[in-house]
Coordinates of C-alpha atoms in Angstrom, one line a residue:
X169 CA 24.3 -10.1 -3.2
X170 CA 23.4 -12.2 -6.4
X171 CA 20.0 -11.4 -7.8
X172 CA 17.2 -13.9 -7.4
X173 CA 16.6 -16.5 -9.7
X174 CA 13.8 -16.0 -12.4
X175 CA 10.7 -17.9 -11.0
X176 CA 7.0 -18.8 -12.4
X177 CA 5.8 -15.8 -10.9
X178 CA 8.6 -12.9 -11.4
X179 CA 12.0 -11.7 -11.7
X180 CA 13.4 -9.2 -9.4
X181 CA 16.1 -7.6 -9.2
X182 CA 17.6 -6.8 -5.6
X183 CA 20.1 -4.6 -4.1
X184 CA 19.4 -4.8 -0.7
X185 CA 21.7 -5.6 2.2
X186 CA 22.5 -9.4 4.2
X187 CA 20.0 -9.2 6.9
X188 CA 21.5 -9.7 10.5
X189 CA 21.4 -12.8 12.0
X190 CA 18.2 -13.9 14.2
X191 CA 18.5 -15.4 17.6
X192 CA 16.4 -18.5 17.6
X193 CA 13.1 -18.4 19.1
X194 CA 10.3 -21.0 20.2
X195 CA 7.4 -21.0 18.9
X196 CA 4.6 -18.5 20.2
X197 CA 1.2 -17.1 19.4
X198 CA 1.1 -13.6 20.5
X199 CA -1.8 -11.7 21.5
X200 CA -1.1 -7.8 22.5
X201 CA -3.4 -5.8 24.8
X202 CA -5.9 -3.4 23.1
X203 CA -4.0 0.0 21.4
X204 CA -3.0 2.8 23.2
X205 CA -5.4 6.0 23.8
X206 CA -4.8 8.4 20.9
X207 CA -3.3 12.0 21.1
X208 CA -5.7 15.1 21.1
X209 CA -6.2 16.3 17.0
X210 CA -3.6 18.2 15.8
X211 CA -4.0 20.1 12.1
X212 CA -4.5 18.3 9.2
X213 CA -1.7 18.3 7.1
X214 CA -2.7 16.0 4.3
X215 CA -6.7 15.9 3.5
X216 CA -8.0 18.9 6.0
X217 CA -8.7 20.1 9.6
X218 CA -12.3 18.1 10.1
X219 CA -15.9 18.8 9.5
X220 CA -18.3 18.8 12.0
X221 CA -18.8 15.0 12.3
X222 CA -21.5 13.1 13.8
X223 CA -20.4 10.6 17.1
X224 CA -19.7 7.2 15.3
X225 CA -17.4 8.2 12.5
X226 CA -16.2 11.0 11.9
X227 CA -15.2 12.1 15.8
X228 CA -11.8 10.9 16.8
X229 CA -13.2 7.3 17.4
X230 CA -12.7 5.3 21.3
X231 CA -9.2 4.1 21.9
X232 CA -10.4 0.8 22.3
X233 CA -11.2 -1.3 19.2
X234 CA -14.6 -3.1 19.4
X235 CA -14.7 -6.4 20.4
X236 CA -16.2 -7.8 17.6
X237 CA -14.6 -6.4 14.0
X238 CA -14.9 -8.1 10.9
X239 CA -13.0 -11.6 10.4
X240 CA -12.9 -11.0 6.3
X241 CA -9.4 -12.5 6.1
X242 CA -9.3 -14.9 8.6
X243 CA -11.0 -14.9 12.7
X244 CA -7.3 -13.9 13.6
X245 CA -7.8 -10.5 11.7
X246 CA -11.1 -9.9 13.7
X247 CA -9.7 -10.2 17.1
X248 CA -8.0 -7.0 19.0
X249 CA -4.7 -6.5 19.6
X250 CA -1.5 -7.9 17.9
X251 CA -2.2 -11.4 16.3
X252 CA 1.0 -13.0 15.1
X253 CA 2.2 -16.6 15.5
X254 CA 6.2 -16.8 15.8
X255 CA 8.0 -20.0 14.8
X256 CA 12.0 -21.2 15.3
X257 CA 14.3 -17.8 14.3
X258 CA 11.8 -15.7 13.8
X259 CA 12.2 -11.7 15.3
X260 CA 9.5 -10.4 17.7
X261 CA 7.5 -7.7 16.8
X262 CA 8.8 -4.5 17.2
X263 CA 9.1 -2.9 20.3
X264 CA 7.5 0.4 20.9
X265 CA 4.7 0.5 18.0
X266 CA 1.9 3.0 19.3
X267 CA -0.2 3.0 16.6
X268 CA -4.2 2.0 16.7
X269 CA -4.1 -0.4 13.7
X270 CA -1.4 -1.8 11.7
X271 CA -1.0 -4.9 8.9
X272 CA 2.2 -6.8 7.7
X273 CA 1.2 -8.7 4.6
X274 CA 2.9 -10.4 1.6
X275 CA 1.9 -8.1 -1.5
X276 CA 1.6 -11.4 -4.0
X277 CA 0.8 -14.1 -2.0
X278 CA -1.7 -12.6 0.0
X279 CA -0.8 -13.9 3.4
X280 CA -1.1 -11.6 6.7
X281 CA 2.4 -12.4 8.6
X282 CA 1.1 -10.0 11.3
X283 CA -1.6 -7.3 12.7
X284 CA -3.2 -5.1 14.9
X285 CA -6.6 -4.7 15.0
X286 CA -6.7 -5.3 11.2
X287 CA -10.5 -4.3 10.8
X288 CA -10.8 -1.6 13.0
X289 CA -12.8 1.1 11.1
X290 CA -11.4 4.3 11.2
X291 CA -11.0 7.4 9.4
X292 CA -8.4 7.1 6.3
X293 CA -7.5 10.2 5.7
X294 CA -6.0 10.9 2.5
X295 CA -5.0 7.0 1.8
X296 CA -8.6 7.0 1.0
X297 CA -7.2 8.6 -2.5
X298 CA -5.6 5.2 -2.6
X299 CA -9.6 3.8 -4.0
X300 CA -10.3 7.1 -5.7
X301 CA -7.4 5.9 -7.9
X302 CA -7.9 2.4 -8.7
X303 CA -11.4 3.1 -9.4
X304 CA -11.0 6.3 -11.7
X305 CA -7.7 5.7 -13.2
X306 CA -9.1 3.6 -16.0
X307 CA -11.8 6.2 -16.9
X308 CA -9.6 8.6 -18.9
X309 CA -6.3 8.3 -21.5
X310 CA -3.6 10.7 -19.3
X311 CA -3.7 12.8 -22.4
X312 CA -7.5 14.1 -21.6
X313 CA -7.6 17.9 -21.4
X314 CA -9.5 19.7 -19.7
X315 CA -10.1 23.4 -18.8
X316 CA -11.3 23.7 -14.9
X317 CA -14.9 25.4 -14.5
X318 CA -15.4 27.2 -10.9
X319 CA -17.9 24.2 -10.8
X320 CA -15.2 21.9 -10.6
X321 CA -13.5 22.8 -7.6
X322 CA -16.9 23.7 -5.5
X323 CA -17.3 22.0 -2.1
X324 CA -13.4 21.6 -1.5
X325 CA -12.9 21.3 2.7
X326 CA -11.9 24.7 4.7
X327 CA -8.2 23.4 5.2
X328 CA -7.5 21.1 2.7
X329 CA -4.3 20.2 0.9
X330 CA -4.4 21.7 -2.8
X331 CA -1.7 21.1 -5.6
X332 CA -2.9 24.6 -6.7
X333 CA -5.7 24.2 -9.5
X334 CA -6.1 27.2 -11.0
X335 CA -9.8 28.3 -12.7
X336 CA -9.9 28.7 -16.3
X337 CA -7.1 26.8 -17.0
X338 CA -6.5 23.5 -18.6
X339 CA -4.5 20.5 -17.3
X340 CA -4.4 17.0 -18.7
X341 CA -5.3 14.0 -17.2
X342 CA -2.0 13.4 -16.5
X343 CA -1.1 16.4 -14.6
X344 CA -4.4 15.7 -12.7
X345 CA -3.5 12.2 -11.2
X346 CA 0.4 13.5 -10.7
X347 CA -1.7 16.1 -8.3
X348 CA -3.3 13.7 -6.6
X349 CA -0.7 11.1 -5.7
X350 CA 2.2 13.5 -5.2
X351 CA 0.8 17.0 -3.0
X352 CA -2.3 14.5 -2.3
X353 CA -4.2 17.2 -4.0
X354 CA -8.1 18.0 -2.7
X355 CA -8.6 20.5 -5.7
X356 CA -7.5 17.6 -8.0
X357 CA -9.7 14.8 -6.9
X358 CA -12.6 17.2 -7.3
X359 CA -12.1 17.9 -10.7
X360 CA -11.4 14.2 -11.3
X361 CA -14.5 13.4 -9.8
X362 CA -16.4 16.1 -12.0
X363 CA -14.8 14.6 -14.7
X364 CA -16.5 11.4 -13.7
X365 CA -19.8 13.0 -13.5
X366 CA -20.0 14.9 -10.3
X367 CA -18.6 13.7 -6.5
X368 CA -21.7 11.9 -5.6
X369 CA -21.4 9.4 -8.4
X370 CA -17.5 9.4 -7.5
X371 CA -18.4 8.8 -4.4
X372 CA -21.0 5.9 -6.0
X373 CA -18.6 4.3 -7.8
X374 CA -15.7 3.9 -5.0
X375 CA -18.3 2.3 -2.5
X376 CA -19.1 0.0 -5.1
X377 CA -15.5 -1.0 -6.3
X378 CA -14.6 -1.4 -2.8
X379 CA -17.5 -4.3 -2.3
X380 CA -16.1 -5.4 -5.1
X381 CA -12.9 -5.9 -3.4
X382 CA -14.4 -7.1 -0.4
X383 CA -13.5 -3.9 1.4
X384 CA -16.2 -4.6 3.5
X385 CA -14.4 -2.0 5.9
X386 CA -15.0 0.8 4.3
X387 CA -18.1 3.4 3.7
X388 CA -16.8 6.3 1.4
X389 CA -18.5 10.1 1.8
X390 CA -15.7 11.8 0.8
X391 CA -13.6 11.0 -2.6
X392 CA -10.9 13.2 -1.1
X393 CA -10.4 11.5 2.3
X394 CA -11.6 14.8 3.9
X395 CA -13.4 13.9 7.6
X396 CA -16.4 13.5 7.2
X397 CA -19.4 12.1 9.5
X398 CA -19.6 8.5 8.4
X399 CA -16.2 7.3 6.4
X400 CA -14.1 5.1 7.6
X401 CA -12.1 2.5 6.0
X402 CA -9.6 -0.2 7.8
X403 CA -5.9 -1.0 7.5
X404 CA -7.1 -4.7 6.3
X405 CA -8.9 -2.1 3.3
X406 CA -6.2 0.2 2.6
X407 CA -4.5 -2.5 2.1
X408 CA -6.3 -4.0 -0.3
X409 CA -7.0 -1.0 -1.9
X410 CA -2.8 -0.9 -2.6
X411 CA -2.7 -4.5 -3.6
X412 CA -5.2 -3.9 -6.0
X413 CA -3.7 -0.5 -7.6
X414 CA -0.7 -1.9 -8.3
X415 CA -1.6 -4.0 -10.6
X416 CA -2.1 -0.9 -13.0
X417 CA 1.3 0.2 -14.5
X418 CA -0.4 3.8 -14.4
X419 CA -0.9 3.6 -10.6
X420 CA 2.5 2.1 -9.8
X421 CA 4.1 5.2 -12.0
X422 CA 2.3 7.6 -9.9
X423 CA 2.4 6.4 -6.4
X424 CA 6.4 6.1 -7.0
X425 CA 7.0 9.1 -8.6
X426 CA 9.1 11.9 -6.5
X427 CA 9.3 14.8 -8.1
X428 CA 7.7 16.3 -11.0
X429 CA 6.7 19.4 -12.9
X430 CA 2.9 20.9 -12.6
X431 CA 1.4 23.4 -14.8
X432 CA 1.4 27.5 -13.5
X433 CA -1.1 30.0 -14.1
X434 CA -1.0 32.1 -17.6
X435 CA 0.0 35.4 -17.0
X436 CA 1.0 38.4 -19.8
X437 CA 4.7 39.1 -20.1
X438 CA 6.3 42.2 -20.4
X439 CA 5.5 42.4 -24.1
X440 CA 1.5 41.2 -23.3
X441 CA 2.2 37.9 -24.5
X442 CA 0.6 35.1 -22.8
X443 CA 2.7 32.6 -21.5
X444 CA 2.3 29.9 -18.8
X445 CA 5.1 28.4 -16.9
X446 CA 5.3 25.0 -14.1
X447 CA 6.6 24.9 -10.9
X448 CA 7.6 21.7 -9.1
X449 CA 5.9 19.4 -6.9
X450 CA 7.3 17.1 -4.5
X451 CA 5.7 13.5 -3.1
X452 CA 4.6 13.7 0.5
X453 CA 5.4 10.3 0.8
X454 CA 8.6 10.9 3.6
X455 CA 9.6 6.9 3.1
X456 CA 10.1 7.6 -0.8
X457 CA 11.5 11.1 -0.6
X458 CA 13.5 10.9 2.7
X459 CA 13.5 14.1 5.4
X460 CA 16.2 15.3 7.6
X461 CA 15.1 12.8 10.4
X462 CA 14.4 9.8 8.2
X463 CA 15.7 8.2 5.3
X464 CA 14.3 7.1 2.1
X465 CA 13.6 3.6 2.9
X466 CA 15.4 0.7 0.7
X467 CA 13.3 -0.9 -1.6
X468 CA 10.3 1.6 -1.6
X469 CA 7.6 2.1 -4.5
X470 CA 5.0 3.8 -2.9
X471 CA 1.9 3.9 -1.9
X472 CA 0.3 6.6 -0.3
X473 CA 0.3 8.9 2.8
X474 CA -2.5 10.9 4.8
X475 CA -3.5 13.0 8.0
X476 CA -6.2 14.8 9.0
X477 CA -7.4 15.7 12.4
X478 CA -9.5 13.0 13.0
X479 CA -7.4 10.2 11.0
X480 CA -4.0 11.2 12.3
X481 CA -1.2 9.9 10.1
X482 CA -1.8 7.2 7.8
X483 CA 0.0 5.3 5.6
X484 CA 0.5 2.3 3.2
X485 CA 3.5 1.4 1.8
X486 CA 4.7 -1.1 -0.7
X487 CA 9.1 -2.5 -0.2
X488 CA 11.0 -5.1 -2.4
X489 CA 13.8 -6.9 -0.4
X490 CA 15.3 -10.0 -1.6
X491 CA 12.8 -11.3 -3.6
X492 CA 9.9 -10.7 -1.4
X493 CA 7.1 -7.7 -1.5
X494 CA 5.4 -6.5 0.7
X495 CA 2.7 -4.1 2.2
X496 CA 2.5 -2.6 5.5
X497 CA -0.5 0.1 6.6
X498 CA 0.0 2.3 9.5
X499 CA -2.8 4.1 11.2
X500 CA -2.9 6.7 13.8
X501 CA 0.1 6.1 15.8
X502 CA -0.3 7.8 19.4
X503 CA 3.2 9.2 19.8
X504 CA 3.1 12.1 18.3
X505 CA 6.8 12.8 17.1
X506 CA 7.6 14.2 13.6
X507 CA 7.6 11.2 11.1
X508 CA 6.5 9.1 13.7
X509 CA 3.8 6.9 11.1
X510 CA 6.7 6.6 8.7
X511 CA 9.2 5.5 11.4
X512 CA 6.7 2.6 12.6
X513 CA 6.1 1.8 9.0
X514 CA 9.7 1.0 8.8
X515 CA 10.1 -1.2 11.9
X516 CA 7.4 -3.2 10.4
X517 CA 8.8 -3.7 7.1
X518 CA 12.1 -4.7 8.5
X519 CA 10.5 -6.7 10.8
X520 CA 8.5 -8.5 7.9
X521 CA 11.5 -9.0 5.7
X522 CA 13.2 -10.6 8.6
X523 CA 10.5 -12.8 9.6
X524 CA 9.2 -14.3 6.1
X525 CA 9.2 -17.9 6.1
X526 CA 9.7 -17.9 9.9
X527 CA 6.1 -16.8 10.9
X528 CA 2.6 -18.8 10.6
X529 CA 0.4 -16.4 8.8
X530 CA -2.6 -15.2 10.7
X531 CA -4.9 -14.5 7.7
X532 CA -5.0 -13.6 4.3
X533 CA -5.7 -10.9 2.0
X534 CA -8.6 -11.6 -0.1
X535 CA -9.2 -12.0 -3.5
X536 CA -11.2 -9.3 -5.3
X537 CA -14.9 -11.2 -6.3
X538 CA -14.5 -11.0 -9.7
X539 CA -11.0 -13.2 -9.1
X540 CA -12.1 -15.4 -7.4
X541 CA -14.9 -16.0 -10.1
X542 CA -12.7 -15.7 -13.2
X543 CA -10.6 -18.5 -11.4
X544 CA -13.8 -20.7 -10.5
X545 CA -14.2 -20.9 -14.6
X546 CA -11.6 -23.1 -16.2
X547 CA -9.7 -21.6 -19.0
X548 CA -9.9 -18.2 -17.6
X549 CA -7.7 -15.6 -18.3
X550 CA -6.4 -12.7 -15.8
X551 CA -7.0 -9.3 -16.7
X552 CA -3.8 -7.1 -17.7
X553 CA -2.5 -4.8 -14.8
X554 CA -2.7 -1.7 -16.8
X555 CA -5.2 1.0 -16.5
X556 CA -6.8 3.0 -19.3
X557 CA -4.9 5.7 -18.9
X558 CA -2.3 4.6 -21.1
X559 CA -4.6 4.6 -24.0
X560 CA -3.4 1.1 -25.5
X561 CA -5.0 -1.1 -22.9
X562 CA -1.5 -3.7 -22.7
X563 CA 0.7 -3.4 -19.9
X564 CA 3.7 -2.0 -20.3
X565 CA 7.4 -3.4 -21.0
X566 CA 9.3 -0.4 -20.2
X567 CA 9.9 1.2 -16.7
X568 CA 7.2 3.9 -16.1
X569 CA 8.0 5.8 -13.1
X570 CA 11.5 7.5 -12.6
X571 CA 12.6 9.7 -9.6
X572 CA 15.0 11.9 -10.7
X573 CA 18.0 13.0 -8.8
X574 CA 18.4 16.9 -8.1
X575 CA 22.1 18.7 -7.9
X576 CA 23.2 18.8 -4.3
X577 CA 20.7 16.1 -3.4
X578 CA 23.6 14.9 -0.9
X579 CA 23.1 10.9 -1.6
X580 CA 19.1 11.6 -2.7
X581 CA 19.6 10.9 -6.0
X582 CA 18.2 7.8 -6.8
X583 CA 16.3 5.9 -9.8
X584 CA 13.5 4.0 -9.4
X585 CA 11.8 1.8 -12.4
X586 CA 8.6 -0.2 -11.6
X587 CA 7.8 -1.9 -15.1
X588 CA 4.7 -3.3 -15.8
X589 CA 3.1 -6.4 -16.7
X590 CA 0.5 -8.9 -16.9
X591 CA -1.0 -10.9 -14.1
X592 CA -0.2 -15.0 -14.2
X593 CA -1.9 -17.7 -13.5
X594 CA -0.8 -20.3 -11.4
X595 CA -0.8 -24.1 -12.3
X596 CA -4.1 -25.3 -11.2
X597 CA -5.0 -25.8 -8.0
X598 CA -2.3 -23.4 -6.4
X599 CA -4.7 -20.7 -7.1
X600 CA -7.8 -21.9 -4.7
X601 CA -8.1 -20.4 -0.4
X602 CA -5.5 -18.3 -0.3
X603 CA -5.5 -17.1 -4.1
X604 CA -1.8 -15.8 -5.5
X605 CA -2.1 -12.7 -7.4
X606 CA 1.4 -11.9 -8.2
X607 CA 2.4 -8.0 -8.8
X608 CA 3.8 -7.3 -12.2
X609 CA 8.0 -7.4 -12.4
X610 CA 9.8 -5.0 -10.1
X611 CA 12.9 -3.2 -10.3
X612 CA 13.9 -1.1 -7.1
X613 CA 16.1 1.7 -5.9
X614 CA 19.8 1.9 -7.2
X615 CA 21.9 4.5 -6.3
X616 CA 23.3 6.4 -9.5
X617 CA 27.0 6.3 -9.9

């Protein structure tokens, strides 16, 4: 298949497959009945087994959404069940999805093609890491050392998923945030966050950059995504939390990364001489890495994956097919089988790629506020989608993020290139209601020959 054509707002390149032809349908507003009860807790596999939590929160939450969520995105997004509004050829929904809330969305455009209790506030689980990210990632150049205090890693959950931090030792920034996004690392995000002056004002700053958002959603106790009485976020926020990380090259590079090496512990050789080795570390992320009962899905780049007893398995995802982007979040599907959040994440990204153009959208993903008022001022320029990390402040030209292919890999071996670049503006006007905030150029998965 010929690659797109350049356009205004990006060039992609695509490899993906001719979709399957679509039966004709009328058109039809669907409304779903409320989600299905949720399985009992199993262990946390990505953030922690659960604090004691408080009723509201932090307890496994009622299987029925409330009545009245928020309508941030459109009144469609507040109602329960599954909101989407079919037109000629388009596919229905697909058929067996269990989980409690779920969001089909347009990564550049901003529109909703479908959802499921979009606002329903519920524990995020390690996706939370999603804001820790896009509100930390600018604070520190990825060349920052620093040499972890017993301070540092204080306060960690009983349970929690740890890259394996040692004490004593120094990591860079860099081997910090490849922690974090890869073995969604507790022991990382605290010594982030003491970077950044302690958890509470981690904690601080998240809550406030996810007003500034308009993640209205979410209430943060926990940089980590550890349960904990009171935090809860939405898929409509995790969402937004993704749409907004990607525009920083840094946060693309991580989020797609598979594999990488992460600093040992020093120990004395045989001759006394201090030496410190790395082991590697693998992304948790089963859609980008692939397991024995799913594959790696075509035209991934992320984002980020979670589970903890009271979240159950979270996810967002970002996909590339054919020109179009977009974003699906997953939370707390009821059937219980292994991979089961990644396997509905994949129904609905096929299902969105089929359906673009064919679907009426049912709401929108929102501008962050400062967009929306550095668009209300003519003349305005868009901030670059870089974070600080990269110590130059431009966004980058080159690809940033590259999985490489182990021997033996049987078909794994893959690269992946997201490069970076700056957000555009639209001609005026076409940037008003439903504001466009393009993603930087793409490039996605080609097999190596």
């Amino acid at each position: 298949m010929p690659a797109p054509k350049k356009t205004a707002r990006r060039t992609l390149l695509v490899t993906s497959a001719s979709l399957a032809s679509l039966a004709s349908l009328a058109s039809v507003t669907l409304t779903a009945p409320a989600a299905v009860a949720a399985p009992s807790p199993s262990p946390s596999t990505s953030s922690s087994a659960s604090a004691s939590a408080s009723a509201s929160a932090s307890k496994s939450p009622s299987a029925t959404p409330p009545a009245n969520m928020s309508t941030v995105g459109g009144a469609r997004l507040g109602q329960p069940g599954a909101q989407v509004t079919l037109s000629n050829g388009a596919p229905v929904l697909p058929k067996d999805l269990t989980a409690r809330s779920w969001i089909v969305a347009d990564a550049e455009s901003g529109e909703v093609l479908a959802a499921q209790n979009a606002h329903w506030r519920l524990p995020p689980a390690s996706t939370l890491k999603m804001l820790f990210a896009d509100t930390l990632l600018p604070r520190f150049p990825r060349t920052t050392a620093h040499k972890v205090v017993p301070s540092d890693l204080a306060g960690i959950g009983s349970g929690s998923s740890m890259v394996g931090i040692k004490e004593n030792e120094t990591y860079t920034v860099h081997d910090l945030w490849l922690g974090v996004f890869l073995r969604s690392g507790n022991d990382a995000v605290h010594v982030l966050s003491a970077m950044n002056g302690g958890v509470a004002n981690t904690v601080k700053e998240m809550n406030e950059h996810a007003e500034e958002l308009q993640a209205l959603d979410t209430h943060v106790v926990s940089p980590d995504g550890y349960d904990a009485s009171g935090q809860v976020s939405s898929a409509y926020d995790l969402t937004l939390f993704a749409r907004s990380g990607l525009q920083k090259a840094d946060f693309r590079e991580y989020c797609s990364t598979v594999r990488a090496k992460f600093p040992g512990e020093t120990k004395k050789n045989k001759k006394g001489k201090s030496t410190r080795g790395t082991f590697e570390i693998q992304n948790t992320n089963r859609l980008l890495t692939g397991d024995y009962d799913i594959s790696q899905y075509q035209g991934i780049a992320g984002v980020k994956n979670g589970n903890t007893t009271n979240a159950g398995a979270t996810f967002t995802g970002v996909a590339e097919r054919n020109g179009k982007v977009l974003l699906v979040t997953v939370m707390n599907p009821e059937k219980n089988d292994h991979n089961e959040v990644y396997k509905e994440t994949a129904a609905l990204f096929d299902w969105g790629f089929q359906a673009a153009g064919k679907v009426t959208p049912v709401g929108e993903l929102v501008a962050p506020k400062s967009a929306a008022q550095a668009d209300a001022q003519p003349g305005a320029n868009p901030s670059p989608g870089q974070a600080g990390g990269t110590g130059n402040g431009k966004a980058s030209a080159t690809p940033v993020a590259t999985a490489a292919a182990g021997n033996g890999s049987g078909g794994m071996g893959i690269a992946l290139a997201i490069t970076g670049g700056l957000l555009v503006l639209l001609p005026a006007g076409a940037y008003v209601v439903n504001r466009r905030w393009p993603l930087p150029d793409l490039v996605r998965r080609r097999s190596r020959s």
